[in-house]
mmCIF file with all atom_site columns, C-alpha atoms in Angstrom:
data_model
loop_
_atom_site.group_PDB
_atom_site.id
_atom_site.type_symbol
_atom_site.label_atom_id
_atom_site.label_alt_id
_atom_site.label_comp_id
_atom_site.label_asym_id
_atom_site.label_entity_id
_atom_site.label_seq_id
_atom_site.pdbx_PDB_ins_code
_atom_site.Cartn_x
_atom_site.Cartn_y
_atom_site.Cartn_z
_atom_site.occupancy
_atom_site.B_iso_or_equiv
_atom_site.pdbx_formal_charge
_atom_site.auth_seq_id
_atom_site.auth_comp_id
_atom_site.auth_asym_id
_atom_site.auth_atom_id
_atom_site.pdbx_PDB_model_num
ATOM 1   C CA . UNK A 1 1   ? -23.998 -6.368  22.401  1.00 62.00 ? 1   UNK A CA 1
ATOM 2   C CA . UNK A 1 2   ? -23.897 -9.411  20.174  1.00 64.00 ? 2   UNK A CA 1
ATOM 3   C CA . UNK A 1 3   ? -21.070 -10.116 17.503  1.00 71.00 ? 3   UNK A CA 1
ATOM 4   C CA . UNK A 1 4   ? -21.202 -11.707 13.917  1.00 79.00 ? 4   UNK A CA 1
ATOM 5   C CA . UNK A 1 5   ? -17.323 -11.930 14.214  1.00 82.00 ? 5   UNK A CA 1
ATOM 6   C CA . UNK A 1 6   ? -16.019 -15.662 14.123  1.00 86.00 ? 6   UNK A CA 1
ATOM 7   C CA . UNK A 1 7   ? -12.762 -17.065 15.211  1.00 86.00 ? 7   UNK A CA 1
ATOM 8   C CA . UNK A 1 8   ? -10.530 -18.183 12.409  1.00 89.00 ? 8   UNK A CA 1
ATOM 9   C CA . UNK A 1 9   ? -9.156  -21.597 12.395  1.00 94.00 ? 9   UNK A CA 1
ATOM 10  C CA . UNK A 1 10  ? -6.001  -22.597 10.564  1.00 94.00 ? 10  UNK A CA 1
ATOM 11  C CA . UNK A 1 11  ? -8.218  -23.978 7.439   1.00 96.00 ? 11  UNK A CA 1
ATOM 12  C CA . UNK A 1 12  ? -10.587 -21.110 7.472   1.00 95.00 ? 12  UNK A CA 1
ATOM 13  C CA . UNK A 1 13  ? -7.525  -18.696 7.384   1.00 93.00 ? 13  UNK A CA 1
ATOM 14  C CA . UNK A 1 14  ? -6.086  -20.707 4.542   1.00 95.00 ? 14  UNK A CA 1
ATOM 15  C CA . UNK A 1 15  ? -9.222  -20.249 2.902   1.00 95.00 ? 15  UNK A CA 1
ATOM 16  C CA . UNK A 1 16  ? -9.487  -16.355 3.466   1.00 94.00 ? 16  UNK A CA 1
ATOM 17  C CA . UNK A 1 17  ? -6.093  -15.779 2.334   1.00 94.00 ? 17  UNK A CA 1
ATOM 18  C CA . UNK A 1 18  ? -6.538  -18.181 -0.940  1.00 94.00 ? 18  UNK A CA 1
ATOM 19  C CA . UNK A 1 19  ? -9.896  -16.529 -1.923  1.00 95.00 ? 19  UNK A CA 1
ATOM 20  C CA . UNK A 1 20  ? -8.641  -12.665 -1.624  1.00 90.00 ? 20  UNK A CA 1
ATOM 21  C CA . UNK A 1 21  ? -5.613  -11.674 -3.482  1.00 85.00 ? 21  UNK A CA 1
ATOM 22  C CA . UNK A 1 22  ? -3.308  -14.950 -2.758  1.00 92.00 ? 22  UNK A CA 1
ATOM 23  C CA . UNK A 1 23  ? 0.397   -14.413 -2.237  1.00 95.00 ? 23  UNK A CA 1
ATOM 24  C CA . UNK A 1 24  ? 2.303   -14.863 -5.428  1.00 96.00 ? 24  UNK A CA 1
ATOM 25  C CA . UNK A 1 25  ? 5.798   -16.380 -5.635  1.00 97.00 ? 25  UNK A CA 1
ATOM 26  C CA . UNK A 1 26  ? 7.669   -13.470 -4.604  1.00 98.00 ? 26  UNK A CA 1
ATOM 27  C CA . UNK A 1 27  ? 5.908   -13.026 -1.465  1.00 97.00 ? 27  UNK A CA 1
ATOM 28  C CA . UNK A 1 28  ? 5.968   -16.828 -0.755  1.00 96.00 ? 28  UNK A CA 1
ATOM 29  C CA . UNK A 1 29  ? 9.553   -16.839 -1.189  1.00 98.00 ? 29  UNK A CA 1
ATOM 30  C CA . UNK A 1 30  ? 10.061  -13.774 0.988   1.00 98.00 ? 30  UNK A CA 1
ATOM 31  C CA . UNK A 1 31  ? 7.838   -15.471 4.027   1.00 96.00 ? 31  UNK A CA 1
ATOM 32  C CA . UNK A 1 32  ? 9.667   -18.823 3.426   1.00 97.00 ? 32  UNK A CA 1
ATOM 33  C CA . UNK A 1 33  ? 13.032  -17.203 3.842   1.00 97.00 ? 33  UNK A CA 1
ATOM 34  C CA . UNK A 1 34  ? 12.136  -15.073 6.915   1.00 97.00 ? 34  UNK A CA 1
ATOM 35  C CA . UNK A 1 35  ? 10.708  -17.844 8.616   1.00 96.00 ? 35  UNK A CA 1
ATOM 36  C CA . UNK A 1 36  ? 13.656  -19.989 7.735   1.00 97.00 ? 36  UNK A CA 1
ATOM 37  C CA . UNK A 1 37  ? 16.444  -17.525 8.316   1.00 96.00 ? 37  UNK A CA 1
ATOM 38  C CA . UNK A 1 38  ? 14.804  -15.600 11.370  1.00 97.00 ? 38  UNK A CA 1
ATOM 39  C CA . UNK A 1 39  ? 12.740  -18.114 12.952  1.00 95.00 ? 39  UNK A CA 1
ATOM 40  C CA . UNK A 1 40  ? 12.764  -16.128 16.255  1.00 95.00 ? 40  UNK A CA 1
ATOM 41  C CA . UNK A 1 41  ? 11.571  -13.081 14.558  1.00 95.00 ? 41  UNK A CA 1
ATOM 42  C CA . UNK A 1 42  ? 9.335   -14.273 11.730  1.00 94.00 ? 42  UNK A CA 1
ATOM 43  C CA . UNK A 1 43  ? 6.148   -13.326 13.875  1.00 93.00 ? 43  UNK A CA 1
ATOM 44  C CA . UNK A 1 44  ? 7.252   -9.872  13.269  1.00 95.00 ? 44  UNK A CA 1
ATOM 45  C CA . UNK A 1 45  ? 6.180   -10.254 9.668   1.00 96.00 ? 45  UNK A CA 1
ATOM 46  C CA . UNK A 1 46  ? 2.813   -9.145  8.511   1.00 97.00 ? 46  UNK A CA 1
ATOM 47  C CA . UNK A 1 47  ? 0.273   -11.644 7.719   1.00 95.00 ? 47  UNK A CA 1
ATOM 48  C CA . UNK A 1 48  ? -0.473  -12.462 4.278   1.00 94.00 ? 48  UNK A CA 1
ATOM 49  C CA . UNK A 1 49  ? -3.983  -10.934 4.289   1.00 95.00 ? 49  UNK A CA 1
ATOM 50  C CA . UNK A 1 50  ? -2.447  -7.851  5.587   1.00 96.00 ? 50  UNK A CA 1
ATOM 51  C CA . UNK A 1 51  ? -0.036  -7.573  2.645   1.00 97.00 ? 51  UNK A CA 1
ATOM 52  C CA . UNK A 1 52  ? -3.095  -7.910  0.274   1.00 97.00 ? 52  UNK A CA 1
ATOM 53  C CA . UNK A 1 53  ? -4.888  -5.551  2.116   1.00 97.00 ? 53  UNK A CA 1
ATOM 54  C CA . UNK A 1 54  ? -2.159  -2.843  2.072   1.00 98.00 ? 54  UNK A CA 1
ATOM 55  C CA . UNK A 1 55  ? -1.760  -2.889  -1.480  1.00 98.00 ? 55  UNK A CA 1
ATOM 56  C CA . UNK A 1 56  ? -5.303  -2.739  -1.890  1.00 97.00 ? 56  UNK A CA 1
ATOM 57  C CA . UNK A 1 57  ? -5.709  0.062   0.524   1.00 98.00 ? 57  UNK A CA 1
ATOM 58  C CA . UNK A 1 58  ? -2.707  2.055   -1.289  1.00 98.00 ? 58  UNK A CA 1
ATOM 59  C CA . UNK A 1 59  ? -4.340  1.760   -4.529  1.00 98.00 ? 59  UNK A CA 1
ATOM 60  C CA . UNK A 1 60  ? -7.615  3.001   -3.086  1.00 98.00 ? 60  UNK A CA 1
ATOM 61  C CA . UNK A 1 61  ? -6.556  5.871   -1.409  1.00 98.00 ? 61  UNK A CA 1
ATOM 62  C CA . UNK A 1 62  ? -4.415  7.067   -4.456  1.00 98.00 ? 62  UNK A CA 1
ATOM 63  C CA . UNK A 1 63  ? -1.369  7.049   -2.217  1.00 98.00 ? 63  UNK A CA 1
ATOM 64  C CA . UNK A 1 64  ? 1.510   9.154   -3.777  1.00 98.00 ? 64  UNK A CA 1
ATOM 65  C CA . UNK A 1 65  ? 3.712   9.900   -0.578  1.00 98.00 ? 65  UNK A CA 1
ATOM 66  C CA . UNK A 1 66  ? 3.831   7.050   2.171   1.00 98.00 ? 66  UNK A CA 1
ATOM 67  C CA . UNK A 1 67  ? 5.843   6.346   5.130   1.00 98.00 ? 67  UNK A CA 1
ATOM 68  C CA . UNK A 1 68  ? 6.581   3.002   6.724   1.00 98.00 ? 68  UNK A CA 1
ATOM 69  C CA . UNK A 1 69  ? 7.765   2.888   10.560  1.00 98.00 ? 69  UNK A CA 1
ATOM 70  C CA . UNK A 1 70  ? 9.544   -0.678  11.065  1.00 98.00 ? 70  UNK A CA 1
ATOM 71  C CA . UNK A 1 71  ? 10.394  -2.647  7.629   1.00 98.00 ? 71  UNK A CA 1
ATOM 72  C CA . UNK A 1 72  ? 11.892  -5.878  9.011   1.00 98.00 ? 72  UNK A CA 1
ATOM 73  C CA . UNK A 1 73  ? 12.355  -8.064  5.846   1.00 98.00 ? 73  UNK A CA 1
ATOM 74  C CA . UNK A 1 74  ? 10.309  -5.988  3.995   1.00 98.00 ? 74  UNK A CA 1
ATOM 75  C CA . UNK A 1 75  ? 6.591   -7.728  3.096   1.00 98.00 ? 75  UNK A CA 1
ATOM 76  C CA . UNK A 1 76  ? 4.423   -4.626  4.225   1.00 98.00 ? 76  UNK A CA 1
ATOM 77  C CA . UNK A 1 77  ? 6.860   -2.285  2.287   1.00 98.00 ? 77  UNK A CA 1
ATOM 78  C CA . UNK A 1 78  ? 6.676   -4.439  -0.942  1.00 98.00 ? 78  UNK A CA 1
ATOM 79  C CA . UNK A 1 79  ? 2.858   -4.584  -0.618  1.00 98.00 ? 79  UNK A CA 1
ATOM 80  C CA . UNK A 1 80  ? 2.728   -0.733  -0.077  1.00 98.00 ? 80  UNK A CA 1
ATOM 81  C CA . UNK A 1 81  ? 4.962   -0.175  -2.863  1.00 98.00 ? 81  UNK A CA 1
ATOM 82  C CA . UNK A 1 82  ? 3.182   -2.483  -5.274  1.00 98.00 ? 82  UNK A CA 1
ATOM 83  C CA . UNK A 1 83  ? 0.169   0.066   -4.812  1.00 98.00 ? 83  UNK A CA 1
ATOM 84  C CA . UNK A 1 84  ? 1.796   2.979   -5.659  1.00 98.00 ? 84  UNK A CA 1
ATOM 85  C CA . UNK A 1 85  ? 1.470   4.763   -9.116  1.00 97.00 ? 85  UNK A CA 1
ATOM 86  C CA . UNK A 1 86  ? 4.498   5.866   -11.091 1.00 93.00 ? 86  UNK A CA 1
ATOM 87  C CA . UNK A 1 87  ? 6.236   8.615   -9.345  1.00 95.00 ? 87  UNK A CA 1
ATOM 88  C CA . UNK A 1 88  ? 4.976   7.268   -5.920  1.00 98.00 ? 88  UNK A CA 1
ATOM 89  C CA . UNK A 1 89  ? 7.250   7.205   -3.061  1.00 98.00 ? 89  UNK A CA 1
ATOM 90  C CA . UNK A 1 90  ? 7.407   4.993   0.081   1.00 98.00 ? 90  UNK A CA 1
ATOM 91  C CA . UNK A 1 91  ? 10.041  6.093   2.818   1.00 98.00 ? 91  UNK A CA 1
ATOM 92  C CA . UNK A 1 92  ? 10.891  3.377   5.327   1.00 98.00 ? 92  UNK A CA 1
ATOM 93  C CA . UNK A 1 93  ? 12.373  3.628   8.568   1.00 98.00 ? 93  UNK A CA 1
ATOM 94  C CA . UNK A 1 94  ? 14.181  0.791   10.564  1.00 98.00 ? 94  UNK A CA 1
ATOM 95  C CA . UNK A 1 95  ? 17.266  0.156   12.432  1.00 98.00 ? 95  UNK A CA 1
ATOM 96  C CA . UNK A 1 96  ? 18.542  -3.201  11.386  1.00 97.00 ? 96  UNK A CA 1
ATOM 97  C CA . UNK A 1 97  ? 20.766  -3.508  7.910   1.00 97.00 ? 97  UNK A CA 1
ATOM 98  C CA . UNK A 1 98  ? 20.312  -7.310  8.381   1.00 96.00 ? 98  UNK A CA 1
ATOM 99  C CA . UNK A 1 99  ? 16.899  -7.523  8.239   1.00 98.00 ? 99  UNK A CA 1
ATOM 100 C CA . UNK A 1 100 ? 16.418  -4.869  5.790   1.00 98.00 ? 100 UNK A CA 1
ATOM 101 C CA . UNK A 1 101 ? 19.153  -6.369  3.466   1.00 98.00 ? 101 UNK A CA 1
ATOM 102 C CA . UNK A 1 102 ? 16.542  -9.249  2.933   1.00 98.00 ? 102 UNK A CA 1
ATOM 103 C CA . UNK A 1 103 ? 14.045  -6.851  2.001   1.00 98.00 ? 103 UNK A CA 1
ATOM 104 C CA . UNK A 1 104 ? 16.132  -4.821  -0.697  1.00 98.00 ? 104 UNK A CA 1
ATOM 105 C CA . UNK A 1 105 ? 16.444  -8.256  -2.584  1.00 98.00 ? 105 UNK A CA 1
ATOM 106 C CA . UNK A 1 106 ? 12.960  -8.709  -2.705  1.00 98.00 ? 106 UNK A CA 1
ATOM 107 C CA . UNK A 1 107 ? 12.181  -4.993  -3.612  1.00 98.00 ? 107 UNK A CA 1
ATOM 108 C CA . UNK A 1 108 ? 14.620  -5.409  -6.652  1.00 98.00 ? 108 UNK A CA 1
ATOM 109 C CA . UNK A 1 109 ? 13.071  -8.912  -7.494  1.00 98.00 ? 109 UNK A CA 1
ATOM 110 C CA . UNK A 1 110 ? 9.591   -7.226  -7.468  1.00 98.00 ? 110 UNK A CA 1
ATOM 111 C CA . UNK A 1 111 ? 10.795  -3.968  -9.337  1.00 98.00 ? 111 UNK A CA 1
ATOM 112 C CA . UNK A 1 112 ? 9.651   -1.628  -6.752  1.00 98.00 ? 112 UNK A CA 1
ATOM 113 C CA . UNK A 1 113 ? 13.158  -0.735  -5.873  1.00 98.00 ? 113 UNK A CA 1
ATOM 114 C CA . UNK A 1 114 ? 13.059  2.707   -7.108  1.00 97.00 ? 114 UNK A CA 1
ATOM 115 C CA . UNK A 1 115 ? 10.123  3.744   -5.131  1.00 98.00 ? 115 UNK A CA 1
ATOM 116 C CA . UNK A 1 116 ? 11.368  2.890   -1.945  1.00 98.00 ? 116 UNK A CA 1
ATOM 117 C CA . UNK A 1 117 ? 13.814  5.325   0.151   1.00 98.00 ? 117 UNK A CA 1
ATOM 118 C CA . UNK A 1 118 ? 15.169  3.133   3.189   1.00 98.00 ? 118 UNK A CA 1
ATOM 119 C CA . UNK A 1 119 ? 16.443  4.949   5.914   1.00 98.00 ? 119 UNK A CA 1
ATOM 120 C CA . UNK A 1 120 ? 18.515  3.300   8.712   1.00 98.00 ? 120 UNK A CA 1
ATOM 121 C CA . UNK A 1 121 ? 18.623  4.609   12.165  1.00 98.00 ? 121 UNK A CA 1
ATOM 122 C CA . UNK A 1 122 ? 16.105  5.667   15.021  1.00 97.00 ? 122 UNK A CA 1
ATOM 123 C CA . UNK A 1 123 ? 12.615  6.184   13.240  1.00 98.00 ? 123 UNK A CA 1
ATOM 124 C CA . UNK A 1 124 ? 11.769  9.132   15.850  1.00 98.00 ? 124 UNK A CA 1
ATOM 125 C CA . UNK A 1 125 ? 14.977  11.065  14.353  1.00 98.00 ? 125 UNK A CA 1
ATOM 126 C CA . UNK A 1 126 ? 14.067  10.101  10.778  1.00 98.00 ? 126 UNK A CA 1
ATOM 127 C CA . UNK A 1 127 ? 10.521  11.343  11.195  1.00 98.00 ? 127 UNK A CA 1
ATOM 128 C CA . UNK A 1 128 ? 11.500  14.630  12.531  1.00 98.00 ? 128 UNK A CA 1
ATOM 129 C CA . UNK A 1 129 ? 13.828  15.360  9.417   1.00 97.00 ? 129 UNK A CA 1
ATOM 130 C CA . UNK A 1 130 ? 10.423  14.863  7.127   1.00 98.00 ? 130 UNK A CA 1
ATOM 131 C CA . UNK A 1 131 ? 9.002   18.030  5.718   1.00 97.00 ? 131 UNK A CA 1
ATOM 132 C CA . UNK A 1 132 ? 6.582   19.658  8.424   1.00 96.00 ? 132 UNK A CA 1
ATOM 133 C CA . UNK A 1 133 ? 3.715   20.424  5.819   1.00 97.00 ? 133 UNK A CA 1
ATOM 134 C CA . UNK A 1 134 ? 0.793   18.063  5.625   1.00 98.00 ? 134 UNK A CA 1
ATOM 135 C CA . UNK A 1 135 ? 1.997   16.080  2.556   1.00 98.00 ? 135 UNK A CA 1
ATOM 136 C CA . UNK A 1 136 ? 1.636   12.637  3.520   1.00 98.00 ? 136 UNK A CA 1
ATOM 137 C CA . UNK A 1 137 ? -1.202  10.307  1.982   1.00 98.00 ? 137 UNK A CA 1
ATOM 138 C CA . UNK A 1 138 ? -0.480  7.168   3.947   1.00 98.00 ? 138 UNK A CA 1
ATOM 139 C CA . UNK A 1 139 ? 1.627   5.848   6.903   1.00 98.00 ? 139 UNK A CA 1
ATOM 140 C CA . UNK A 1 140 ? 1.891   2.292   8.492   1.00 98.00 ? 140 UNK A CA 1
ATOM 141 C CA . UNK A 1 141 ? 3.140   2.121   11.947  1.00 98.00 ? 141 UNK A CA 1
ATOM 142 C CA . UNK A 1 142 ? 4.657   -1.479  12.894  1.00 98.00 ? 142 UNK A CA 1
ATOM 143 C CA . UNK A 1 143 ? 7.788   -1.147  14.948  1.00 97.00 ? 143 UNK A CA 1
ATOM 144 C CA . UNK A 1 144 ? 8.771   -1.378  18.626  1.00 96.00 ? 144 UNK A CA 1
ATOM 145 C CA . UNK A 1 145 ? 5.437   -0.808  20.627  1.00 96.00 ? 145 UNK A CA 1
ATOM 146 C CA . UNK A 1 146 ? 6.665   1.600   23.281  1.00 96.00 ? 146 UNK A CA 1
ATOM 147 C CA . UNK A 1 147 ? 7.471   3.983   20.541  1.00 97.00 ? 147 UNK A CA 1
ATOM 148 C CA . UNK A 1 148 ? 4.051   4.136   19.006  1.00 98.00 ? 148 UNK A CA 1
ATOM 149 C CA . UNK A 1 149 ? 2.919   7.305   20.720  1.00 98.00 ? 149 UNK A CA 1
ATOM 150 C CA . UNK A 1 150 ? 6.259   8.971   19.370  1.00 98.00 ? 150 UNK A CA 1
ATOM 151 C CA . UNK A 1 151 ? 5.807   7.895   15.744  1.00 98.00 ? 151 UNK A CA 1
ATOM 152 C CA . UNK A 1 152 ? 1.942   9.017   15.989  1.00 98.00 ? 152 UNK A CA 1
ATOM 153 C CA . UNK A 1 153 ? 2.620   12.333  17.272  1.00 98.00 ? 153 UNK A CA 1
ATOM 154 C CA . UNK A 1 154 ? 5.329   12.969  14.586  1.00 98.00 ? 154 UNK A CA 1
ATOM 155 C CA . UNK A 1 155 ? 3.013   11.612  11.503  1.00 98.00 ? 155 UNK A CA 1
ATOM 156 C CA . UNK A 1 156 ? -0.277  13.049  12.316  1.00 98.00 ? 156 UNK A CA 1
ATOM 157 C CA . UNK A 1 157 ? 0.850   16.730  11.788  1.00 98.00 ? 157 UNK A CA 1
ATOM 158 C CA . UNK A 1 158 ? 2.359   15.654  8.395   1.00 98.00 ? 158 UNK A CA 1
ATOM 159 C CA . UNK A 1 159 ? -0.592  13.776  7.039   1.00 98.00 ? 159 UNK A CA 1
ATOM 160 C CA . UNK A 1 160 ? -2.718  15.653  4.427   1.00 98.00 ? 160 UNK A CA 1
ATOM 161 C CA . UNK A 1 161 ? -6.496  16.020  5.041   1.00 98.00 ? 161 UNK A CA 1
ATOM 162 C CA . UNK A 1 162 ? -8.089  12.583  4.489   1.00 98.00 ? 162 UNK A CA 1
ATOM 163 C CA . UNK A 1 163 ? -4.809  10.643  4.691   1.00 98.00 ? 163 UNK A CA 1
ATOM 164 C CA . UNK A 1 164 ? -4.540  7.592   6.766   1.00 98.00 ? 164 UNK A CA 1
ATOM 165 C CA . UNK A 1 165 ? -2.402  5.900   9.260   1.00 98.00 ? 165 UNK A CA 1
ATOM 166 C CA . UNK A 1 166 ? -2.238  2.281   9.641   1.00 98.00 ? 166 UNK A CA 1
ATOM 167 C CA . UNK A 1 167 ? -1.199  0.957   13.154  1.00 98.00 ? 167 UNK A CA 1
ATOM 168 C CA . UNK A 1 168 ? -0.422  -2.597  13.501  1.00 98.00 ? 168 UNK A CA 1
ATOM 169 C CA . UNK A 1 169 ? -0.370  -5.140  16.577  1.00 97.00 ? 169 UNK A CA 1
ATOM 170 C CA . UNK A 1 170 ? -3.309  -2.917  18.395  1.00 98.00 ? 170 UNK A CA 1
ATOM 171 C CA . UNK A 1 171 ? -4.849  -5.919  19.921  1.00 97.00 ? 171 UNK A CA 1
ATOM 172 C CA . UNK A 1 172 ? -1.397  -7.541  21.115  1.00 96.00 ? 172 UNK A CA 1
ATOM 173 C CA . UNK A 1 173 ? -2.804  -11.419 20.775  1.00 94.00 ? 173 UNK A CA 1
ATOM 174 C CA . UNK A 1 174 ? -5.985  -10.294 22.992  1.00 95.00 ? 174 UNK A CA 1
ATOM 175 C CA . UNK A 1 175 ? -3.813  -8.876  25.959  1.00 97.00 ? 175 UNK A CA 1
ATOM 176 C CA . UNK A 1 176 ? -5.010  -5.321  25.531  1.00 97.00 ? 176 UNK A CA 1
ATOM 177 C CA . UNK A 1 177 ? -7.817  -6.494  27.988  1.00 96.00 ? 177 UNK A CA 1
ATOM 178 C CA . UNK A 1 178 ? -5.269  -7.610  30.764  1.00 96.00 ? 178 UNK A CA 1
ATOM 179 C CA . UNK A 1 179 ? -1.918  -6.374  29.597  1.00 95.00 ? 179 UNK A CA 1
ATOM 180 C CA . UNK A 1 180 ? 0.999   -8.374  30.756  1.00 95.00 ? 180 UNK A CA 1
ATOM 181 C CA . UNK A 1 181 ? 4.222   -6.540  29.825  1.00 95.00 ? 181 UNK A CA 1
ATOM 182 C CA . UNK A 1 182 ? 5.481   -3.155  28.878  1.00 94.00 ? 182 UNK A CA 1
ATOM 183 C CA . UNK A 1 183 ? 4.620   -3.869  25.058  1.00 94.00 ? 183 UNK A CA 1
ATOM 184 C CA . UNK A 1 184 ? 1.028   -4.513  26.181  1.00 96.00 ? 184 UNK A CA 1
ATOM 185 C CA . UNK A 1 185 ? 0.663   -1.868  28.501  1.00 97.00 ? 185 UNK A CA 1
ATOM 186 C CA . UNK A 1 186 ? 2.179   0.725   25.862  1.00 97.00 ? 186 UNK A CA 1
ATOM 187 C CA . UNK A 1 187 ? -0.294  -0.448  23.357  1.00 98.00 ? 187 UNK A CA 1
ATOM 188 C CA . UNK A 1 188 ? -3.307  -0.220  25.573  1.00 98.00 ? 188 UNK A CA 1
ATOM 189 C CA . UNK A 1 189 ? -2.089  3.237   26.628  1.00 98.00 ? 189 UNK A CA 1
ATOM 190 C CA . UNK A 1 190 ? -1.838  4.004   22.880  1.00 98.00 ? 190 UNK A CA 1
ATOM 191 C CA . UNK A 1 191 ? -5.268  2.795   21.606  1.00 98.00 ? 191 UNK A CA 1
ATOM 192 C CA . UNK A 1 192 ? -6.820  5.072   24.331  1.00 98.00 ? 192 UNK A CA 1
ATOM 193 C CA . UNK A 1 193 ? -4.793  7.765   22.962  1.00 98.00 ? 193 UNK A CA 1
ATOM 194 C CA . UNK A 1 194 ? -5.881  7.451   19.283  1.00 98.00 ? 194 UNK A CA 1
ATOM 195 C CA . UNK A 1 195 ? -9.556  7.099   20.437  1.00 98.00 ? 195 UNK A CA 1
ATOM 196 C CA . UNK A 1 196 ? -9.404  10.509  22.429  1.00 98.00 ? 196 UNK A CA 1
ATOM 197 C CA . UNK A 1 197 ? -7.344  12.190  19.666  1.00 98.00 ? 197 UNK A CA 1
ATOM 198 C CA . UNK A 1 198 ? -9.723  14.730  18.021  1.00 98.00 ? 198 UNK A CA 1
ATOM 199 C CA . UNK A 1 199 ? -7.546  14.828  14.771  1.00 98.00 ? 199 UNK A CA 1
ATOM 200 C CA . UNK A 1 200 ? -8.436  11.765  13.514  1.00 98.00 ? 200 UNK A CA 1
ATOM 201 C CA . UNK A 1 201 ? -11.406 9.258   12.772  1.00 98.00 ? 201 UNK A CA 1
ATOM 202 C CA . UNK A 1 202 ? -10.330 5.895   13.767  1.00 98.00 ? 202 UNK A CA 1
ATOM 203 C CA . UNK A 1 203 ? -11.524 2.449   13.235  1.00 98.00 ? 203 UNK A CA 1
ATOM 204 C CA . UNK A 1 204 ? -10.080 -0.923  14.846  1.00 98.00 ? 204 UNK A CA 1
ATOM 205 C CA . UNK A 1 205 ? -9.937  -3.879  12.753  1.00 96.00 ? 205 UNK A CA 1
ATOM 206 C CA . UNK A 1 206 ? -9.683  -7.584  13.775  1.00 93.00 ? 206 UNK A CA 1
ATOM 207 C CA . UNK A 1 207 ? -7.161  -8.232  10.804  1.00 94.00 ? 207 UNK A CA 1
ATOM 208 C CA . UNK A 1 208 ? -4.204  -10.551 12.093  1.00 93.00 ? 208 UNK A CA 1
ATOM 209 C CA . UNK A 1 209 ? -3.076  -9.014  15.471  1.00 95.00 ? 209 UNK A CA 1
ATOM 210 C CA . UNK A 1 210 ? -5.474  -6.189  14.997  1.00 96.00 ? 210 UNK A CA 1
ATOM 211 C CA . UNK A 1 211 ? -4.848  -3.078  12.746  1.00 98.00 ? 211 UNK A CA 1
ATOM 212 C CA . UNK A 1 212 ? -6.059  0.418   13.429  1.00 98.00 ? 212 UNK A CA 1
ATOM 213 C CA . UNK A 1 213 ? -6.938  2.955   10.749  1.00 98.00 ? 213 UNK A CA 1
ATOM 214 C CA . UNK A 1 214 ? -7.279  6.324   11.319  1.00 98.00 ? 214 UNK A CA 1
ATOM 215 C CA . UNK A 1 215 ? -8.329  8.994   8.721   1.00 98.00 ? 215 UNK A CA 1
ATOM 216 C CA . UNK A 1 216 ? -6.686  12.370  9.684   1.00 98.00 ? 216 UNK A CA 1
ATOM 217 C CA . UNK A 1 217 ? -9.220  15.324  9.297   1.00 98.00 ? 217 UNK A CA 1
#
């Protein structure tokens, strides 16, 4: 099968970001602080084009109730919150007070802090405490890779019909083809699980490190 996809050079990536909702000062400052303060963890932050896409998708879907699993320093949650209408709500799960302390400052600076409910602790436990009815419009999973099947199992039954789950890092730098560690193997198995799940209609997109969107039936 032929492909029309093209590899992204650094120059082409910069062009892509600049011509599709380029980052504003708040996002640029957050990305720079994350790189300077947490250089060994900076790759955990979503790519700038992902942030723009998350805001776009949240608005497109008319999301009012959203969940994020894995917040880090808050770029993805900031992006989702910016797409919410007045009265919308984003519940975030993370285990780090240090990382999310940075996030809180930027949420406040962006004026979205009142839309976000941050819950510190194991995400699996937090998800189980959510109402069991199908009430969620959108969910974003970007946390420990071995935990993806657990988060998926808790989220799918809570999504409204037509709700969307977005899952990050589904390509693992291309290593899903030949897994090299536990994280790679976990994601490869998870991708197979999503593909076989009759409750959803999934599509995998080559955005950043791979992004799966799954529409819940």
